[in-house]
Coordinates of C-alpha atoms and ligand atoms in Angstrom, one line a residue:
M6 CA -38.5 -32.6 -35.1
N7 CA -37.5 -29.0 -34.4
Y8 CA -34.5 -29.4 -32.0
K9 CA -32.8 -26.5 -30.2
I10 CA -29.0 -26.8 -30.5
V11 CA -26.7 -25.1 -27.9
R12 CA -22.9 -25.4 -28.2
L13 CA -21.1 -24.9 -24.9
N14 CA -17.6 -23.6 -24.7
T15 CA -16.5 -25.5 -21.7
A16 CA -12.8 -25.4 -22.2
A17 CA -10.1 -23.6 -24.3
K18 CA -10.1 -25.2 -27.8
S19 CA -6.6 -26.5 -27.5
D20 CA -7.4 -28.4 -24.3
I21 CA -10.4 -30.3 -25.7
T22 CA -9.9 -34.0 -25.6
S23 CA -13.3 -35.3 -26.2
S24 CA -16.7 -34.3 -27.4
I25 CA -20.1 -35.2 -26.0
L26 CA -23.6 -34.7 -27.2
I27 CA -26.1 -34.1 -24.4
I28 CA -29.7 -34.8 -25.3
Y29 CA -32.0 -32.9 -23.0
T30 CA -35.5 -34.4 -23.0
G31 CA -36.7 -32.8 -19.7
G32 CA -37.4 -34.1 -16.2
T33 CA -36.6 -32.6 -12.9
L34 CA -32.9 -32.2 -13.5
G35 CA -33.4 -29.4 -16.0
M36 CA -36.0 -27.5 -14.1
A37 CA -35.8 -24.3 -12.1
Y38 CA -38.3 -22.5 -9.8
D39 CA -40.1 -19.7 -11.5
E40 CA -41.3 -16.6 -9.6
T41 CA -44.4 -18.4 -8.5
G42 CA -42.4 -21.3 -7.0
A43 CA -43.5 -23.7 -9.8
L44 CA -40.9 -26.0 -11.5
V45 CA -40.4 -25.1 -15.1
P46 CA -37.8 -26.3 -17.6
F47 CA -34.9 -23.9 -17.7
N48 CA -33.0 -22.6 -20.7
F49 CA -30.0 -25.0 -21.3
G50 CA -27.9 -22.2 -22.7
Q51 CA -27.5 -21.1 -19.0
I52 CA -26.1 -24.5 -17.8
L53 CA -22.7 -23.0 -17.3
E54 CA -24.1 -20.6 -14.7
K55 CA -25.7 -23.5 -12.9
I56 CA -22.6 -25.8 -13.1
P57 CA -19.5 -23.6 -13.5
T58 CA -17.3 -26.6 -12.9
L59 CA -18.2 -27.8 -16.4
T60 CA -15.7 -25.3 -17.6
S61 CA -12.9 -27.3 -16.0
M62 CA -13.6 -30.4 -18.1
N63 CA -11.8 -30.7 -21.4
I64 CA -14.9 -31.7 -23.2
A65 CA -16.6 -30.0 -26.1
I66 CA -20.3 -30.2 -25.3
T67 CA -23.2 -29.8 -27.6
V68 CA -26.7 -29.8 -26.2
I69 CA -29.7 -30.8 -28.3
S70 CA -32.9 -30.0 -26.5
F71 CA -36.3 -31.4 -27.2
P72 CA -38.4 -28.4 -28.4
E73 CA -40.8 -28.9 -25.5
P74 CA -38.9 -30.6 -22.6
I75 CA -41.2 -33.2 -21.1
D76 CA -41.9 -34.8 -17.7
S77 CA -40.9 -38.3 -18.5
S78 CA -44.3 -39.6 -17.6
N79 CA -45.3 -38.3 -21.0
V80 CA -42.7 -40.3 -22.9
N81 CA -44.2 -42.1 -25.9
M82 CA -42.9 -44.1 -28.9
Q83 CA -42.2 -41.0 -30.9
H84 CA -39.9 -39.7 -28.2
W85 CA -37.9 -42.9 -28.3
V86 CA -37.7 -42.7 -32.1
D87 CA -36.4 -39.1 -31.7
M88 CA -33.8 -39.9 -29.1
A89 CA -32.5 -42.9 -31.1
Y90 CA -32.4 -40.8 -34.3
I91 CA -30.5 -37.9 -32.7
I92 CA -27.8 -40.4 -31.6
Y93 CA -27.8 -42.2 -34.9
E94 CA -27.5 -39.0 -36.9
N95 CA -24.7 -37.6 -34.7
Y96 CA -23.0 -40.9 -34.0
D97 CA -19.7 -40.3 -35.8
S98 CA -19.2 -36.7 -34.5
Y99 CA -19.1 -37.5 -30.8
D100 CA -17.2 -39.7 -28.4
G101 CA -20.3 -40.4 -26.3
F102 CA -23.9 -39.3 -25.5
V103 CA -25.6 -38.2 -22.3
V104 CA -29.4 -38.3 -22.2
L105 CA -31.0 -36.1 -19.6
H106 CA -34.3 -37.7 -18.8
G107 CA -36.9 -37.7 -16.0
T108 CA -36.4 -40.6 -13.6
D109 CA -40.0 -41.9 -13.8
T110 CA -39.7 -43.7 -17.1
M111 CA -35.9 -43.6 -17.5
A112 CA -35.6 -47.4 -17.2
Y113 CA -38.1 -47.9 -20.1
S114 CA -36.3 -45.4 -22.3
A115 CA -32.9 -46.8 -21.6
S116 CA -34.2 -50.3 -22.3
M117 CA -35.9 -49.3 -25.5
L118 CA -32.8 -47.5 -26.8
S119 CA -30.7 -50.6 -26.1
F120 CA -32.9 -52.5 -28.5
M121 CA -33.3 -49.7 -31.2
L122 CA -29.5 -49.0 -31.4
Q123 CA -28.1 -52.3 -32.5
G124 CA -24.3 -52.5 -32.9
L125 CA -23.8 -49.6 -30.5
S126 CA -20.1 -49.2 -29.6
K127 CA -20.1 -45.8 -27.9
P128 CA -21.5 -44.9 -24.4
V129 CA -25.1 -43.7 -24.1
I130 CA -25.5 -42.6 -20.5
F131 CA -29.0 -41.7 -19.2
T132 CA -29.1 -39.5 -16.1
G133 CA -31.4 -37.2 -14.3
A134 CA -32.0 -35.9 -10.8
Q135 CA -34.4 -36.1 -7.9
L136 CA -34.0 -32.4 -7.2
P137 CA -33.7 -29.7 -9.9
I138 CA -30.4 -28.3 -10.8
S139 CA -31.3 -25.0 -9.2
A140 CA -32.0 -26.5 -5.8
M141 CA -29.4 -26.1 -3.1
R142 CA -29.0 -29.8 -2.3
S143 CA -29.5 -31.0 -5.9
D144 CA -28.1 -34.3 -7.0
A145 CA -28.1 -33.0 -10.6
R146 CA -24.5 -31.7 -10.6
E147 CA -22.9 -34.9 -9.4
N148 CA -25.1 -37.0 -11.7
L149 CA -24.3 -34.9 -14.8
M150 CA -20.6 -34.4 -14.2
T151 CA -20.0 -38.1 -13.5
S152 CA -22.1 -39.1 -16.5
L153 CA -20.0 -36.8 -18.7
E154 CA -16.8 -38.4 -17.3
I155 CA -18.1 -41.9 -17.9
A156 CA -19.3 -41.0 -21.4
T157 CA -15.7 -39.8 -22.3
A158 CA -13.8 -42.6 -20.5
K159 CA -11.5 -44.6 -22.7
V160 CA -8.8 -47.3 -22.3
N161 CA -6.3 -47.6 -25.2
G162 CA -8.5 -45.3 -27.2
K163 CA -11.6 -47.5 -26.9
P164 CA -14.7 -46.4 -24.9
I165 CA -14.9 -48.2 -21.5
V166 CA -18.6 -48.5 -21.5
P167 CA -19.9 -49.0 -25.1
E168 CA -23.5 -49.6 -24.1
V169 CA -26.8 -47.9 -23.0
C170 CA -26.6 -47.2 -19.2
I171 CA -28.2 -45.3 -16.4
F172 CA -25.9 -43.4 -14.1
F173 CA -27.5 -42.3 -10.9
N174 CA -26.3 -41.5 -7.4
H175 CA -22.8 -43.2 -7.6
L176 CA -24.0 -46.3 -9.6
L177 CA -23.6 -47.0 -13.3
L178 CA -26.2 -49.6 -14.2
R179 CA -26.9 -51.4 -17.5
G180 CA -29.9 -49.5 -18.8
N181 CA -32.1 -52.5 -19.6
R182 CA -31.4 -54.1 -16.1
A183 CA -32.3 -51.0 -14.1
K184 CA -35.5 -50.1 -12.3
K185 CA -36.6 -47.0 -10.5
V186 CA -37.1 -48.0 -6.9
Q187 CA -37.1 -44.7 -5.0
S188 CA -39.1 -41.6 -5.5
V189 CA -37.8 -39.6 -2.5
H190 CA -34.2 -40.6 -1.7
F191 CA -31.3 -40.0 -4.1
D192 CA -30.6 -43.7 -4.7
A193 CA -33.4 -43.9 -7.2
F194 CA -32.2 -46.9 -9.3
E195 CA -31.3 -50.5 -8.7
S196 CA -30.4 -53.5 -10.8
E197 CA -31.1 -56.6 -8.7
N198 CA -30.2 -59.1 -11.3
Y199 CA -27.0 -57.6 -12.7
P200 CA -24.1 -56.0 -11.0
P201 CA -23.3 -52.3 -11.3
L202 CA -21.1 -51.5 -14.3
A203 CA -19.2 -49.0 -12.1
E204 CA -19.4 -47.2 -8.8
S205 CA -18.2 -43.7 -8.4
G206 CA -16.4 -42.6 -5.2
I207 CA -13.1 -40.7 -5.2
I208 CA -12.4 -42.7 -8.3
I209 CA -14.8 -44.3 -10.8
D210 CA -14.4 -48.0 -10.2
Y211 CA -15.3 -49.9 -13.4
N212 CA -16.5 -53.5 -13.2
Y213 CA -14.8 -54.5 -16.4
A214 CA -16.1 -58.1 -16.3
A215 CA -19.7 -56.9 -16.3
I216 CA -19.4 -54.4 -19.1
K217 CA -20.2 -55.4 -22.7
P218 CA -16.9 -55.7 -24.4
F219 CA -16.0 -53.1 -27.1
E220 CA -16.4 -54.7 -30.6
E221 CA -14.2 -53.4 -33.3
G222 CA -15.8 -52.3 -36.6
T223 CA -19.5 -52.6 -35.7
K224 CA -21.8 -50.4 -37.6
L225 CA -24.6 -48.7 -35.8
K226 CA -28.1 -49.7 -36.9
Y227 CA -31.1 -47.6 -36.0
L228 CA -34.3 -49.6 -35.9
N229 CA -37.2 -47.2 -35.6
K230 CA -40.2 -49.4 -35.9
L231 CA -42.2 -50.1 -32.7
D232 CA -45.5 -51.7 -32.0
N233 CA -47.5 -50.8 -28.9
R234 CA -50.3 -53.3 -29.3
V235 CA -49.1 -54.7 -26.0
M236 CA -50.1 -54.8 -22.3
V237 CA -48.7 -55.5 -18.9
I238 CA -51.0 -57.5 -16.7
K239 CA -50.0 -57.7 -13.0
L240 CA -51.6 -60.6 -11.1
F241 CA -53.1 -60.0 -7.7
P242 CA -55.0 -62.4 -5.4
G243 CA -58.6 -62.0 -6.2
I244 CA -58.2 -61.2 -10.0
T245 CA -61.4 -62.3 -11.8
A246 CA -62.1 -64.0 -15.1
N247 CA -64.1 -61.0 -16.1
V248 CA -61.1 -58.7 -15.9
L249 CA -58.7 -61.1 -17.4
D250 CA -61.0 -61.9 -20.3
S251 CA -61.6 -58.3 -21.1
C252 CA -57.8 -57.7 -21.2
F253 CA -57.3 -60.5 -23.7
E254 CA -60.3 -59.4 -25.8
T255 CA -58.6 -56.0 -26.4
K256 CA -58.9 -55.3 -30.1
G257 CA -55.6 -55.9 -31.9
L258 CA -53.7 -57.0 -28.8
R259 CA -50.5 -58.9 -29.9
G260 CA -48.4 -59.4 -26.7
V261 CA -48.8 -59.4 -23.0
V262 CA -46.1 -59.2 -20.3
L263 CA -47.7 -61.2 -17.4
E264 CA -46.3 -60.2 -14.0
T265 CA -46.6 -63.3 -11.9
Y266 CA -45.6 -64.1 -8.3
G267 CA -42.2 -65.2 -7.1
S268 CA -40.4 -67.5 -9.5
G269 CA -43.2 -67.2 -12.1
N270 CA -46.2 -68.7 -10.3
S271 CA -49.8 -68.0 -10.9
P272 CA -53.2 -69.4 -9.8
S273 CA -53.7 -73.0 -10.9
E274 CA -57.5 -72.7 -11.2
A275 CA -59.0 -74.0 -14.4
W276 CA -60.7 -70.7 -15.3
F277 CA -57.4 -68.9 -15.1
L278 CA -55.4 -71.3 -17.2
N279 CA -58.3 -71.7 -19.8
C280 CA -58.3 -67.9 -20.2
L281 CA -54.6 -67.8 -20.9
E282 CA -54.6 -70.8 -23.1
K283 CA -57.4 -69.3 -25.2
A284 CA -55.3 -66.2 -25.6
V285 CA -52.2 -68.1 -26.6
Q286 CA -54.3 -70.1 -29.2
K287 CA -55.6 -66.8 -30.6
G288 CA -51.9 -65.9 -31.3
I289 CA -51.3 -63.5 -28.4
I290 CA -47.7 -63.9 -27.2
I291 CA -47.5 -64.0 -23.4
L292 CA -44.2 -63.5 -21.5
N293 CA -44.0 -64.4 -17.9
V294 CA -42.0 -62.0 -15.7
S295 CA -41.8 -61.9 -11.9
Q296 CA -43.2 -59.2 -9.6
C297 CA -40.0 -59.6 -7.5
N298 CA -37.1 -57.3 -8.4
G299 CA -34.6 -60.0 -7.8
G300 CA -34.5 -63.7 -8.9
R301 CA -36.0 -65.2 -11.9
V302 CA -38.9 -67.0 -13.5
I303 CA -38.4 -70.7 -13.5
Q304 CA -41.6 -72.3 -15.0
G305 CA -42.0 -75.7 -13.6
R306 CA -40.3 -75.2 -10.3
Y307 CA -43.7 -75.2 -8.6
Q308 CA -46.9 -77.0 -9.8
T309 CA -48.4 -73.4 -10.1
S310 CA -46.1 -72.5 -13.0
K311 CA -45.8 -75.9 -14.7
D312 CA -49.1 -75.4 -16.4
L313 CA -48.0 -72.0 -17.8
K314 CA -45.2 -73.7 -19.6
R315 CA -47.5 -76.4 -20.9
I316 CA -50.0 -73.9 -22.4
G317 CA -47.3 -72.0 -24.2
I318 CA -46.4 -69.1 -22.0
L319 CA -42.8 -67.9 -22.4
S320 CA -40.4 -67.5 -19.5
G321 CA -38.9 -64.0 -19.2
G322 CA -36.2 -65.4 -16.9
D323 CA -34.6 -62.5 -14.9
I324 CA -35.8 -59.7 -17.2
T325 CA -37.3 -56.5 -15.7
T326 CA -40.9 -55.6 -16.7
E327 CA -39.4 -52.4 -18.2
A328 CA -37.1 -54.3 -20.5
A329 CA -39.7 -57.0 -21.2
I330 CA -42.4 -54.6 -22.5
T331 CA -40.0 -52.5 -24.5
K332 CA -38.4 -55.6 -26.0
M333 CA -41.8 -56.9 -27.0
M334 CA -42.8 -53.6 -28.6
F335 CA -39.5 -53.7 -30.5
L336 CA -39.7 -57.4 -31.6
L337 CA -43.3 -57.2 -32.7
A338 CA -42.4 -54.5 -35.1
N339 CA -39.1 -55.8 -36.3
E340 CA -39.7 -59.5 -36.8
K341 CA -42.1 -60.8 -39.4
D342 CA -42.5 -64.3 -38.0
D343 CA -44.2 -65.1 -34.7
A344 CA -41.9 -68.0 -34.1
E345 CA -38.9 -65.7 -34.4
I346 CA -40.5 -63.2 -32.0
R347 CA -41.0 -66.0 -29.5
R348 CA -37.5 -67.2 -29.9
K349 CA -35.9 -63.8 -29.5
L350 CA -38.1 -63.0 -26.5
I351 CA -36.4 -65.7 -24.5
T352 CA -32.9 -65.0 -25.9
P353 CA -30.7 -62.2 -24.6
L354 CA -30.4 -59.5 -27.3
T355 CA -28.4 -56.8 -25.5
G356 CA -27.7 -58.2 -22.1
E357 CA -31.2 -57.6 -20.8
M358 CA -31.5 -61.2 -19.4
S359 CA -29.3 -64.1 -18.3
L360 CA -29.7 -67.5 -19.7
N361 CA -29.4 -70.1 -17.0
E362 CA -32.6 -71.8 -16.3
K363 CA -34.8 -74.4 -18.0
G364 CA -38.2 -72.7 -17.5
Ligands
LIG26 N1 -41.7 -36.7 -13.0 C1 -40.3 -36.4 -13.3 C2 -40.0 -37.1 -14.6 O1 -39.8 -38.3 -14.6 C3 -39.5 -37.0 -12.2 C4 -38.0 -36.9 -12.4 O2 -37.5 -36.2 -13.3 O3 -37.2 -37.4 -11.7 O4 -39.9 -36.4 -15.6

């Protein structure tokens, strides 16, 4: 990949206390209005003009920009491999990493990087904005400045947040617990099933109990194999056998994230259960996640989910769909054995789910 590298002199050399690598992938944050009024990616070399306060931070900042900044709706597996590789390759040279990314698929990318970067012990903070940096009321400045502060924050020389997170509109969330819930207001992200890792006000108030503890001496592993022979199927009242059958007959399909109702419930009609059972017997791995943002799948709580457990559907507990589908893509490519894939799907790998139910 042909990156563009920009080094920013944000402070006098003698004052520099930390170093951050910003990875600019695209999204609204980095856009500016052109003469026709259309939003186009702006040249990151000019960031100091847009955010002059950056010069008051004692941080040496390097920006690596995707050659073609993207709207995050265009994110694909290669982009994830590129983001993870940039971090891996530059890991020892920086105190932390800030990934500037569109909000639309930020929760998918943050989830995926939390799986691909095993043994991470430095902050990787995703952020973006609802309004471009050049807009008067843009949220970009606050999101970027606070992300930089969090990415450099240390206690006793150790990073406070050694994990993949999303910072947006005052909240620092675990990346693989976050969901985009707003497309208009500034509070775009939420994490219903896990508390914020920090809240920023006049100070940044860290929730130390919720943050993954720093582990001494871990070595970063970069796992770059992914498998996208997967699908998300969202149930709706009125779904037909015809539709469901054709999904499961998709050539090569290996895994399905099934979005069910409430605490993991689905129709109990025979045609529905037979269709799922046939798929499980063919070797397709099905993970049950809830359409609700909060709460968890408890297979067996209602009769309507008991059968799912009986036919071999796995419970996703309180995982988000974004974390579930990325975890599946990751495990399908990195585990040889189906039994191991199934075991890991229902086990927390990097804090993406909590274990406290019997479903
Ligand atoms: N469509 C844009 C993107 O996700 C929206 C944003 O940046 O917030 O790239």
